[in-house]
Structure formats: C-alpha cells, structure tokens
Coordinates of C-alpha atoms in Angstrom, one line a residue:
Chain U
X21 CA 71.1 -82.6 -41.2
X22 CA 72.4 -81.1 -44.5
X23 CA 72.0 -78.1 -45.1
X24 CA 71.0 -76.7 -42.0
X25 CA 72.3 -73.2 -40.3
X26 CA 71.5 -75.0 -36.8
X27 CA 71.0 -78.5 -35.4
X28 CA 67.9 -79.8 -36.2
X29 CA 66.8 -82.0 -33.1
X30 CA 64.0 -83.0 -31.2
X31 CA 63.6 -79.7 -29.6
X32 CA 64.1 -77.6 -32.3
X33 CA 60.6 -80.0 -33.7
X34 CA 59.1 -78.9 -30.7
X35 CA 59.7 -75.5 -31.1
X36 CA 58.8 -75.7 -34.6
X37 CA 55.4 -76.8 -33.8
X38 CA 54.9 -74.5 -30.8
X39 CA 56.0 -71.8 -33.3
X40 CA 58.8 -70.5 -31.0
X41 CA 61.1 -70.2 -33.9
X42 CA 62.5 -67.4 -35.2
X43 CA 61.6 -67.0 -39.1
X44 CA 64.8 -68.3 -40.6
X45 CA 64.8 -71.4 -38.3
X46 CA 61.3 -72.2 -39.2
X47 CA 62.3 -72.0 -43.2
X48 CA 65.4 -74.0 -42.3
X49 CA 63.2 -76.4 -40.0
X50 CA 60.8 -76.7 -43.1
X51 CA 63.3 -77.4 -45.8
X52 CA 64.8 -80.2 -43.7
X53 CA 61.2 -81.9 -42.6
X54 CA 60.8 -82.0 -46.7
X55 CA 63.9 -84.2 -46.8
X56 CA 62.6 -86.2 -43.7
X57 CA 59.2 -87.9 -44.4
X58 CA 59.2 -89.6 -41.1
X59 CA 59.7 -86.2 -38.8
X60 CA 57.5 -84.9 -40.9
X61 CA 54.4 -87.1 -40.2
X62 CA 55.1 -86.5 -36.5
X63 CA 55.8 -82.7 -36.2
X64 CA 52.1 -83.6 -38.7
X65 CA 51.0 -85.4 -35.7
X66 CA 52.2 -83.0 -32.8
X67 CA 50.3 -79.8 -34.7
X68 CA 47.5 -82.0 -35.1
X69 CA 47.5 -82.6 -31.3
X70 CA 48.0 -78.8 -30.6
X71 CA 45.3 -77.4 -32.8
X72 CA 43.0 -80.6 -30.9
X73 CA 44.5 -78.9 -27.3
X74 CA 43.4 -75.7 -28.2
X75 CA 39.8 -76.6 -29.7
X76 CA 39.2 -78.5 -26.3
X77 CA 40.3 -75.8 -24.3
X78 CA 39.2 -72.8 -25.8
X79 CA 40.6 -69.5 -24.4
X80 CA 38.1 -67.9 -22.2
X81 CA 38.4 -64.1 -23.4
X82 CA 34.9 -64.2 -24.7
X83 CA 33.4 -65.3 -21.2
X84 CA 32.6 -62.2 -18.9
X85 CA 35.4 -62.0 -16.4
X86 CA 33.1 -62.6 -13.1
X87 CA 33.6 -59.8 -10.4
X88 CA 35.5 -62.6 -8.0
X89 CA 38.4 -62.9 -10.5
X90 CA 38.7 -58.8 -10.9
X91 CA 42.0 -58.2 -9.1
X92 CA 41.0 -54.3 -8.2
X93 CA 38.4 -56.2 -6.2
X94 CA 40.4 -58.3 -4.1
X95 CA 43.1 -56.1 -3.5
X96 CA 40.4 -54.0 -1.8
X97 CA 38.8 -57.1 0.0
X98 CA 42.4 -57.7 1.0
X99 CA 43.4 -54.4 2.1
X100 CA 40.1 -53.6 4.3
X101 CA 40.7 -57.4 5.4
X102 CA 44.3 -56.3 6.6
X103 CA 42.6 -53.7 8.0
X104 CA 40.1 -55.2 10.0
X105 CA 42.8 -57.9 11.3
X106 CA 44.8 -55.1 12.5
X107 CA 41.3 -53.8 14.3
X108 CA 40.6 -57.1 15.6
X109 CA 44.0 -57.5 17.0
X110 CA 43.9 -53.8 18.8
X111 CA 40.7 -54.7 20.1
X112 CA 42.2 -57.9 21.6
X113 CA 45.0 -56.0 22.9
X114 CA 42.6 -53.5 24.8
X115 CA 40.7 -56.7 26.2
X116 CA 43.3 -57.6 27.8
X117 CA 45.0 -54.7 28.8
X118 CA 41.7 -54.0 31.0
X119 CA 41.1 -57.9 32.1
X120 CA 44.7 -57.6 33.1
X121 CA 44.2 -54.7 35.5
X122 CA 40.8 -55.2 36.6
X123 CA 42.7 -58.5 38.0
X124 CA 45.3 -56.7 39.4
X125 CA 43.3 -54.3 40.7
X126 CA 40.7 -56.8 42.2
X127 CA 43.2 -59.1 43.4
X128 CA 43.2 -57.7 46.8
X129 CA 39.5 -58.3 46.9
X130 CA 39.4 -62.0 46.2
X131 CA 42.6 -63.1 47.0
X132 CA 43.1 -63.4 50.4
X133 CA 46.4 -64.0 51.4
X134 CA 47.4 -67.1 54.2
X135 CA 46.7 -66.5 57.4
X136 CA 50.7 -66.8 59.5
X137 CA 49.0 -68.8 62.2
X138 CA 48.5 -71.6 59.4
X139 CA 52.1 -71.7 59.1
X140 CA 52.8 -71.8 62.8
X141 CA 50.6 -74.8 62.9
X142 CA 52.3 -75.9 60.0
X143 CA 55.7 -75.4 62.0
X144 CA 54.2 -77.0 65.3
X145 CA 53.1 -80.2 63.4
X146 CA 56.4 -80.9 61.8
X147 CA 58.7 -80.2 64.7
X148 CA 56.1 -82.3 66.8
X149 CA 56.7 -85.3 64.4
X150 CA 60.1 -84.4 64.8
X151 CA 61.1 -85.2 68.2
X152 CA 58.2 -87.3 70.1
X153 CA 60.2 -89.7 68.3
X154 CA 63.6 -89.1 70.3
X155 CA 64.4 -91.4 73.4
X156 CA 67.1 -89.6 74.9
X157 CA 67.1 -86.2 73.4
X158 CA 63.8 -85.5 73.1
X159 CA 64.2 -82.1 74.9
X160 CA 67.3 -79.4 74.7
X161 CA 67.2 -78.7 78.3
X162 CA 65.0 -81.2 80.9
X163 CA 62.0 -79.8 82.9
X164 CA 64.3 -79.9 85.9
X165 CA 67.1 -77.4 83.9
X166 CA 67.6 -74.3 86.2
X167 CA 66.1 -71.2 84.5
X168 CA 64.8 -72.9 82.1
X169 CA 61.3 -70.9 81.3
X170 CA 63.0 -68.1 82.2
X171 CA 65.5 -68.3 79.3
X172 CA 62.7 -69.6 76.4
X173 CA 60.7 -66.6 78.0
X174 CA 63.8 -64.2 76.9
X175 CA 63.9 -65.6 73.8
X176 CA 60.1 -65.3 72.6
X177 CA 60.1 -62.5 74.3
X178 CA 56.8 -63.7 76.2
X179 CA 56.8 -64.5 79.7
X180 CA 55.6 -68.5 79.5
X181 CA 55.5 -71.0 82.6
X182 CA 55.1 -74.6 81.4
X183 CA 51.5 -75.1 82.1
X184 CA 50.9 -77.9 85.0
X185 CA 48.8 -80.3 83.0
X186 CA 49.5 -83.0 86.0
X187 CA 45.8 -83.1 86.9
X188 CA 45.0 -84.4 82.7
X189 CA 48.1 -87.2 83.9
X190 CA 50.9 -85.4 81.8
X191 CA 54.1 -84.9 83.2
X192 CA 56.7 -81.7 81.8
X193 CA 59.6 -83.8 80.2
X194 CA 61.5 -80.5 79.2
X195 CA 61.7 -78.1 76.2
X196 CA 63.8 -76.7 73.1
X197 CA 64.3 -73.2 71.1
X198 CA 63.5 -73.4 67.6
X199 CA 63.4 -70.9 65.2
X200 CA 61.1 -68.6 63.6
X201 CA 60.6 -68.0 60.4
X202 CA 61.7 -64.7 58.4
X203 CA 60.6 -62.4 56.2
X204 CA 56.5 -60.6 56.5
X205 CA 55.5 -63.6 58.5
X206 CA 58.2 -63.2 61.1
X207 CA 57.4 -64.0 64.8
X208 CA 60.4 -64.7 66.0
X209 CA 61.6 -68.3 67.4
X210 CA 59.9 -70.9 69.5
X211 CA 59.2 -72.7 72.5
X212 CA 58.8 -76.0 71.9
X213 CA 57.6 -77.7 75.3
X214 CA 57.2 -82.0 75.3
X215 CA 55.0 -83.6 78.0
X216 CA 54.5 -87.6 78.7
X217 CA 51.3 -89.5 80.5
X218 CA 51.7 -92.9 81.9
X219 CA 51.4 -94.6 78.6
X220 CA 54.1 -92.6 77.2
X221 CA 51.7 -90.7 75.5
X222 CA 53.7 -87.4 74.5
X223 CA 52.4 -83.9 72.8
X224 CA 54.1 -80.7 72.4
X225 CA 52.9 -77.3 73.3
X226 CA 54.6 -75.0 70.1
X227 CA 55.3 -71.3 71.9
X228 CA 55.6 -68.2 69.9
X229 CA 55.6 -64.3 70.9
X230 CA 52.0 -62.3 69.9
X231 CA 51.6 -62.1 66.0
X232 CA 51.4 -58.7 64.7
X233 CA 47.6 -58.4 64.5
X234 CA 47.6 -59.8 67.9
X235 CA 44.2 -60.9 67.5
X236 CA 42.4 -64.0 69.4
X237 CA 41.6 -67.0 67.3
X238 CA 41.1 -70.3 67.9
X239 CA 41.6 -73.2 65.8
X240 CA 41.3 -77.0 65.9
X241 CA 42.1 -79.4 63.1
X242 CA 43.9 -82.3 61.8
X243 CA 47.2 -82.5 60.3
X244 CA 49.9 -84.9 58.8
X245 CA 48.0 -87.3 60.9
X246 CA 47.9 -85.4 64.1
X247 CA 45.6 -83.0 66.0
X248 CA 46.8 -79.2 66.6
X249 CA 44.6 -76.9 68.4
X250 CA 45.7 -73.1 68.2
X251 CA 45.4 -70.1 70.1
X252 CA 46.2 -67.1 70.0
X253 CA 45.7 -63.7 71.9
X254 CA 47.9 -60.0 72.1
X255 CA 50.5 -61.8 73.9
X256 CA 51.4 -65.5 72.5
X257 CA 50.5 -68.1 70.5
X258 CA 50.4 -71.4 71.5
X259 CA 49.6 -74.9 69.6
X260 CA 49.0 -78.1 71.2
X261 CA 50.2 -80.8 69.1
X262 CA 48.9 -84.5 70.3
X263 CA 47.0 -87.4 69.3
X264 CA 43.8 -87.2 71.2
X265 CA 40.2 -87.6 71.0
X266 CA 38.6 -83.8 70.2
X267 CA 37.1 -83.7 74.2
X268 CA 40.5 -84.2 75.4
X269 CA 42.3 -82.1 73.3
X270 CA 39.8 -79.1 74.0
X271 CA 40.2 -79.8 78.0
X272 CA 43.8 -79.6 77.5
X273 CA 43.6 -76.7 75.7
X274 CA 41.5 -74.8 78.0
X275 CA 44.0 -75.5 81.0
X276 CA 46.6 -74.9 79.1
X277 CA 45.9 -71.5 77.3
X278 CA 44.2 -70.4 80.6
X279 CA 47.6 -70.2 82.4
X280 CA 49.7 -69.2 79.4
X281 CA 47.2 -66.1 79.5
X282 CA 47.4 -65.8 83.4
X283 CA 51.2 -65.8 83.2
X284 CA 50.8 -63.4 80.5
X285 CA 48.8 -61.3 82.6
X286 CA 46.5 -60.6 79.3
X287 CA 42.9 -60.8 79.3
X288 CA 41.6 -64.1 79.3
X289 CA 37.9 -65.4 78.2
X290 CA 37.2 -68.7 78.8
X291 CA 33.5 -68.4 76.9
X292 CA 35.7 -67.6 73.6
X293 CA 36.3 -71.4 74.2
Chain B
X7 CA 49.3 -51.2 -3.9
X8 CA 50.2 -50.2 -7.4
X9 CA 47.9 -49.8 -9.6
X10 CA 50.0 -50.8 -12.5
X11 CA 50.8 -54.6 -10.6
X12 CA 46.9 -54.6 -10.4
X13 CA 46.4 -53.9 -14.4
X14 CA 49.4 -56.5 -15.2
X15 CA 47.4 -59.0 -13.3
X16 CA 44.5 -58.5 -14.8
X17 CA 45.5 -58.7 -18.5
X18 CA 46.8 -62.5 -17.6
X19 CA 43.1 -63.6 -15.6
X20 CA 41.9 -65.1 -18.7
X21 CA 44.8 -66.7 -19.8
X22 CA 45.0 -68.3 -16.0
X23 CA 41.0 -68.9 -16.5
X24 CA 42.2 -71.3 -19.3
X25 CA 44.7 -72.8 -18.0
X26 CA 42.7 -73.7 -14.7
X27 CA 39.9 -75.2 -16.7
X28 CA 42.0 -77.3 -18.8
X29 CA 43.6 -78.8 -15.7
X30 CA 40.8 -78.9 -13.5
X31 CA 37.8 -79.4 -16.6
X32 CA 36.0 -78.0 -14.5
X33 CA 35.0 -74.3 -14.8
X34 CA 33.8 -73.4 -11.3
X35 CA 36.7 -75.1 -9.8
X36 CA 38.9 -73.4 -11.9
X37 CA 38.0 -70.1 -11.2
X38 CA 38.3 -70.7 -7.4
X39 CA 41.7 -71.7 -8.3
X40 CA 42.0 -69.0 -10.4
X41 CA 40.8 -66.6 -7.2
X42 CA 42.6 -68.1 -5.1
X43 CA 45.5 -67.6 -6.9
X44 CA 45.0 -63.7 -7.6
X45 CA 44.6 -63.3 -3.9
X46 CA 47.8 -65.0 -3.1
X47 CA 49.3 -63.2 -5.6
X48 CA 48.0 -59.0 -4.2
X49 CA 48.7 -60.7 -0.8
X50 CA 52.6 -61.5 -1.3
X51 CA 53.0 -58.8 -3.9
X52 CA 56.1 -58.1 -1.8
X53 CA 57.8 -61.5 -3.0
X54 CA 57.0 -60.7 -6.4
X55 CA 60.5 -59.4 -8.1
X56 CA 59.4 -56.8 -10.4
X57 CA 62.1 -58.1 -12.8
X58 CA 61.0 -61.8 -13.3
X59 CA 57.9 -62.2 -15.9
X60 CA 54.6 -61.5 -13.8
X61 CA 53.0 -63.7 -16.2
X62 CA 55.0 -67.2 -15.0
X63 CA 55.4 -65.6 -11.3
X64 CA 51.0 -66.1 -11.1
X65 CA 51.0 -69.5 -13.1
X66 CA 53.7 -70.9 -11.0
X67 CA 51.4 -69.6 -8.0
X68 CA 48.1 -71.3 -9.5
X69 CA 50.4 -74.5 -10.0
X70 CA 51.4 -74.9 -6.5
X71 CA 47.7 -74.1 -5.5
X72 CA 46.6 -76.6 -8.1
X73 CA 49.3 -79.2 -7.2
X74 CA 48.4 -78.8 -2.9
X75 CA 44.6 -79.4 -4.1
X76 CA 45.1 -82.1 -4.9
X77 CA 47.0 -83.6 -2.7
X78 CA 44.4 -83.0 -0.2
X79 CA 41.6 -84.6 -2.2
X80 CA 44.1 -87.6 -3.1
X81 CA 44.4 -87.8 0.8
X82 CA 41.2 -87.5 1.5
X83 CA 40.3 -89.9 -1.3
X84 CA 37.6 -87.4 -2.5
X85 CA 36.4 -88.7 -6.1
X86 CA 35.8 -84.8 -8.1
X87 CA 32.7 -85.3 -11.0
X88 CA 35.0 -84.2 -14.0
X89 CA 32.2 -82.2 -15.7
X90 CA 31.6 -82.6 -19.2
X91 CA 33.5 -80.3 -21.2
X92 CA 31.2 -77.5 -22.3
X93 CA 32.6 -77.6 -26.1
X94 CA 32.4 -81.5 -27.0
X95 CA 31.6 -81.4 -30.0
X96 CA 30.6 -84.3 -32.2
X97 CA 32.6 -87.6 -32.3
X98 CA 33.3 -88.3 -35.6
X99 CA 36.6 -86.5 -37.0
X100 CA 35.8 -83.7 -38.9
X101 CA 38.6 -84.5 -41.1
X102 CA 40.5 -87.7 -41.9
X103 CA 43.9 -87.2 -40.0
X104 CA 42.5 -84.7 -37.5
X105 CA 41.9 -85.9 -33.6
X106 CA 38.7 -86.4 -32.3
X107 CA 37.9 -83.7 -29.3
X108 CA 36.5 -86.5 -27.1
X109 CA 39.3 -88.5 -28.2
X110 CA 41.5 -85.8 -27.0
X111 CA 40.4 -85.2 -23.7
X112 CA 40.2 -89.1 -22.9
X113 CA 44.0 -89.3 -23.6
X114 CA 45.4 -86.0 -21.9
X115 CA 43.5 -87.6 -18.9
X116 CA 45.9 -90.8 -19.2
X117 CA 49.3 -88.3 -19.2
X118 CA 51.0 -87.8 -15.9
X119 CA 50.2 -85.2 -13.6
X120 CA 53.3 -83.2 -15.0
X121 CA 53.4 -83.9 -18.2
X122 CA 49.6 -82.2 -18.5
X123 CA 51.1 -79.1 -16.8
X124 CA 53.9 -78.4 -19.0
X125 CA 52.1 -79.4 -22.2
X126 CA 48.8 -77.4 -21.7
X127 CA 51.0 -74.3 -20.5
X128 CA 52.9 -74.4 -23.5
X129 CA 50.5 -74.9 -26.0
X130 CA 47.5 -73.3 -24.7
X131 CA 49.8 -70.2 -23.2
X132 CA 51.9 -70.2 -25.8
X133 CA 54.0 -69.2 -23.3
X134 CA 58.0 -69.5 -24.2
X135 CA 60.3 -72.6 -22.9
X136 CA 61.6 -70.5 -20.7
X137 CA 58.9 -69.0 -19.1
X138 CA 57.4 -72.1 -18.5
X139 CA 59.9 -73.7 -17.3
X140 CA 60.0 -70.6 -14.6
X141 CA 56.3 -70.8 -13.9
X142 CA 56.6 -75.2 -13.6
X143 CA 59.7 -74.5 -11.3
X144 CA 61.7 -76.8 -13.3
X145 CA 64.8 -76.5 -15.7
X146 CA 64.0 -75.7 -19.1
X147 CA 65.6 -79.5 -20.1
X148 CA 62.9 -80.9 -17.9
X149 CA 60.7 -79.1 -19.5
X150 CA 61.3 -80.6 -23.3
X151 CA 61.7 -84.1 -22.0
X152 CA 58.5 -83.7 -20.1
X153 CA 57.0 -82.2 -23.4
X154 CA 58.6 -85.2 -25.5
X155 CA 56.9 -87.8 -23.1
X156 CA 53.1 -86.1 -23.1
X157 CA 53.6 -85.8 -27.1
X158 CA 54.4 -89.3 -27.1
X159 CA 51.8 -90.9 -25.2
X160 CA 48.9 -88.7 -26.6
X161 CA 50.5 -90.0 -29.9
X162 CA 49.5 -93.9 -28.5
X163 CA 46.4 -92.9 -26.3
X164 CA 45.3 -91.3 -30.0
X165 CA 46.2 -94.1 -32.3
X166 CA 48.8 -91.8 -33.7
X167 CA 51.8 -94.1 -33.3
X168 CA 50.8 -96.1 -35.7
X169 CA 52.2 -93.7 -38.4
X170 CA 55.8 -93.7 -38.9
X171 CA 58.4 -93.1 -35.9
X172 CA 61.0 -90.7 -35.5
X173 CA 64.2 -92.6 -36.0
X174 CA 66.5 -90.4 -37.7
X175 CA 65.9 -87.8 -35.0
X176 CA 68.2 -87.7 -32.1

C-alpha cells in the first residue's frame, strides 16, 4: 500500500466501485489497482456485476407513475379515511348512547322485579327443612306454653291462633320466632308453627304480618323437594310447608287459611280457593 | 399534512418503484409494496424525524413491509410465479467479459435474503453506506460485510471466480 494518502482495503474497493469516493481517493484508489493486477481484475469483476444490476433492473423514471403510487392521493384517501373512522366511531357512540337509555328507560317495562312472597316461600322451605329434623327442640316454646300465640301474635303483629288441624289427624307440637328479612322486602319476623300426625308426619305453617300490597294470592308449588302452598290476604301470610299429595295439601290449606282469616277477622273467600 | 413531506416523498416513488421490482421481480407486486409503503409512510408521518434522511426513513419502511411479506407467504408456503423480467435481453454476452442478464438474475436469486437487500440498495440507489445502512437497520460494518459476501457469491454463481483472487487485500 505504497504510496497511498489512505488505507487501501476491501471497503475502500467497494467504495471505489460504488463510486462513493471522493475524487482524490478515487485517483489514489486507481494508481494503486495499477500496481495490483489481482484487485484489479476483481474491482473489474464487481463493476462488471454493477453495470449487469443496473441493466436488469432498470430505473423506472420513464414508466408513468400510476395514480395509486401518487402520495397527494393517499394522503387524501388517508385523511377522508381518518375522517370517516372518526364518523363511524361517533355514530357507534350515538348507538349506544340511545340503546343504553332506551334499556334503562324500558327496563321497568320488561323487567319485572320478584315478587317478596317468593322469598317468604323461599324462607318457609328452608326453615321447614331446618327443624322437622329436631327431636327434642323442634319448637322454641311447646303447644302447651302459656301465652304462647299471644306473644308470636305481638311479634308479627297479626293476631294468629294455631289453626286446629286435629280433624286432618295433625296434632300442634308448638312454635318458634324467626326473623324477617330487611331492607324493601321487609315483613317483619315469623311464626313458625310445627304440627305431627300419627306417623310422625310433621309440616310447618310459616306466619308473617300482611305484605305491603296486602293483596290475596295464592300459590302452590314444589320446592327443595317439598310442597309449599301460600296465601296471602290484607292481614297475614301464611305457607304451609309439608310433604303431601296436592288433595291433601289443598284441604289443609283451606282449613287452615280459613281460620287464620277468621281470627283475623278479614274477609275471607273460600271460592278464591 | 405538509405539503413539502408530500413532494419529498414523491421525488423518491421511483427510486422505491425500482427497488421493489428488483426484490420482488415482479412489477405489480412491487408497486403494492411500494403503496403500501407510501401509505404507511403519510400515516406515521408523526414518527418520521424531520432530521434523519426521508429517503432511507421510506426504504427502511418498504423493507420491513417487504421482509413481513414474506414471512407470511413462507408460512403459508405460498409458491409466487417470479415473472419474467420484462428486459431479458438476449443470452449471449454482448461482450466477452461482460455478465449475461439472465445469468445475472439466476445468481442474485441464489444470494441470501439480506445480502440482495443491501446490494441492490446500494447499487441500484446509489444510496451512500450510510444511508443504507440506516434504511437496512443495520450498522454500517454489517453493511460492507454483507456487501463483500453478495459480491462474492455472484462472483461464483457467475463463473467470475475463476479469475484471479484477492489475496493481497485485507
């Protein structure tokens, strides 16, 4: 490398044949390829493959530019795009906005809230399958308890007698005070009063003061594997919780709410039955 | 949008039109890439540093769009007809010593995937080391050993290697 104002190496060759030298580098380049046959041939063979490069890949300047490649183009296709995505979104956004308080506003319409007497039955049922079970505490206070309807009548706040259900072979056993439940479906505590037949059959007669609405309804269905028939009129509510063929059940029932609504001196319609 | 971005990008569309087609060799293809580049580029015109060269900024934007391409037809083991070059010319050298087109374009087809990049941006671009070494995403070293090794094996795919070697060169 005599001779030269730089190092001459394989990158300054490059650069040579890529003609990114400066003029004095190429001259210096030059002088030392004539000293060096063999770099010579292959900087030769490197131009060679440049000028083949370039013939095989012609630039493209004489070709019409086609409109898709015209940048004013798509910046305009991009900006009314951006445009039109914004759009889109606002229009989503309204959508919903109006789905959302068409629902709220309609949600009154289709969505009727529980009923409370399903959660009394609800209630009835589990404290039923609470204590048939119990042997010796079955009951809070026996049948034979002094006052005892008297003080489960102050406490519902109804007046209630335990219905005589001797002629359907059940005797009284006795009965309990368990509470209500709070908040908008409050009705205060219950009665909860346990009868036995012969067999040792048992069902449970679940007490509460009127509801708020008061109205009379009447339900019968299954539950949690027992039978709970409901009523309900402007003074109490009362569910029967047994396990009973439907007849039976339904003749209980009718004894049963008969005298609750006697005692309660309200009006009582047996055809409602 | 500034109009003057819009003009710098369109004085380098034909240069990227090249480019495309020499990687793709395929002229429709290329100028979806080529499209699909520009669009990239006015859409993240924010990213763009107005100090860095716009030039390497959109080839190093067709490049990644080139290189994602594909991967997606090597995953979906798509075969893509290579059209015939539109300017084959005759076989036969037109001079002793000079490379055959076709046998040209049957040996850039044998160099490595990145090899071909930094080769054709360089000598169909003219662009500088450095630039293309910014628009390849690689240091400029890279870049000349990436350059040595395509000049090298087009030197054997072309018969070239029989002439003399460079051993006196580090």
């Amino acid at each position: 490398m005599t001779g030269a104002p730089f190092e001459i190496d394989t990158d300054a060759l490059h650069a040579y044949v890529d003609g990114q030298l400066p003029a004095e580098r190429r001259a210096a380049v030059e002088t030392w390829l004539a000293a060096h046959p063999d770099a010579a041939a292959l900087v030769a063979q490197w131009t060679r493959q440049n000028e083949a490069l370039g013939a095989l890949f012609p630039p493209v300047q004489q070709d019409p530019v086609p409109a898709r490649l015209n940048p004013q183009r798509i910046a305009e296709r991009v900006r009314t795009g951006r445009l039109e995505a914004l759009r889109n979104i606002a229009a989503v956004l309204v959508v919903v906005a109006v789905a959302g308080s068409l629902g709220w506003y309609l949600r009154g319409v289709f969505w009727q809230e529980e009923p409370v007497y399903e959660r009394l039955i609800d209630n009835a049922v589990i404290a039923h399958a609470l204590y048939v079970k119990e042997k010796t505490h079955a009951v809070e206070a026996a049948a034979d308890s002094p006052n005892l309807m008297r003080w489960l009548s102050n406490r519902i706040s109804s007046p209630i007698d335990a219905p005589d259900l001797a002629a359907q072979g059940y005797t009284f056993l006795g009965g309990r005070l368990l509470p209500g439940e709070a908040g908008e479906a409050a009705h205060g505590p219950a009665a909860q009063l346990m009868y036995e037949n012969a067999a040792a059959e048992r069902l449970t007669l679940y007490i509460t003061g009127p509801l708020p609405d008061k109205k009379e309804v009447w339900k019968l269905e299954s539950r949690r594997g027992v039978d709970a028939y409901y009523w309900a009129n402007d003074a109490v509510t009362c569910t029967i919780v047994a396990s009973l063929p439907e007849t039976d059940i339904r003749t209980l029932g009718k004894t049963i709410f008969e005298q609750l609504a006697r005692k309660a001196d309200s009006t009582w319609n047996p055809s409602a039955g | 949008m500034s109009q003057q971005f819009l003009d710098e990008i369109e004085l380098c569309v034909p240069a990227l039109r090249r480019y495309a087609r020499a990687l793709t060799r395929n002229a429709d293809r290329a100028d979806d890439l080529v499209q699909d580049c520009l669009e990239r580029a006015i859409r993240k015109q924010a990213l763009w540093k107005p100090t860095g060269p716009l030039k390497a900024w959109l080839f190093r934007i067709l490049l990644n769009l080139y290189r994602n391409e594909l991967r997606v037809v090597r995953r979906r083991g798509e075969h893509l007809a290579v059209e015939a070059l539109v300017a084959e010319p005759a076989v036969a050298p037109a001079q002793p010593g000079r490379i055959a087109l076709a046998e040209m374009a049957r040996a850039i087809e044998t160099l490595a995937a990145e090899q071909r990049e930094a080769l054709l941006l360089v000598v169909l671009e003219g662009m500088s080391y450095a630039e293309a070494a910014t628009a390849l995403g690689i240091p400029i070293g890279t870049l000349m050993s990436r350059l040595g090794r395509a000049r090298a094996a087009l030197r054997t795919a072309t018969g070239g290697a029989e002439e003399p070697r460079l051993r006196t060169v580090k």
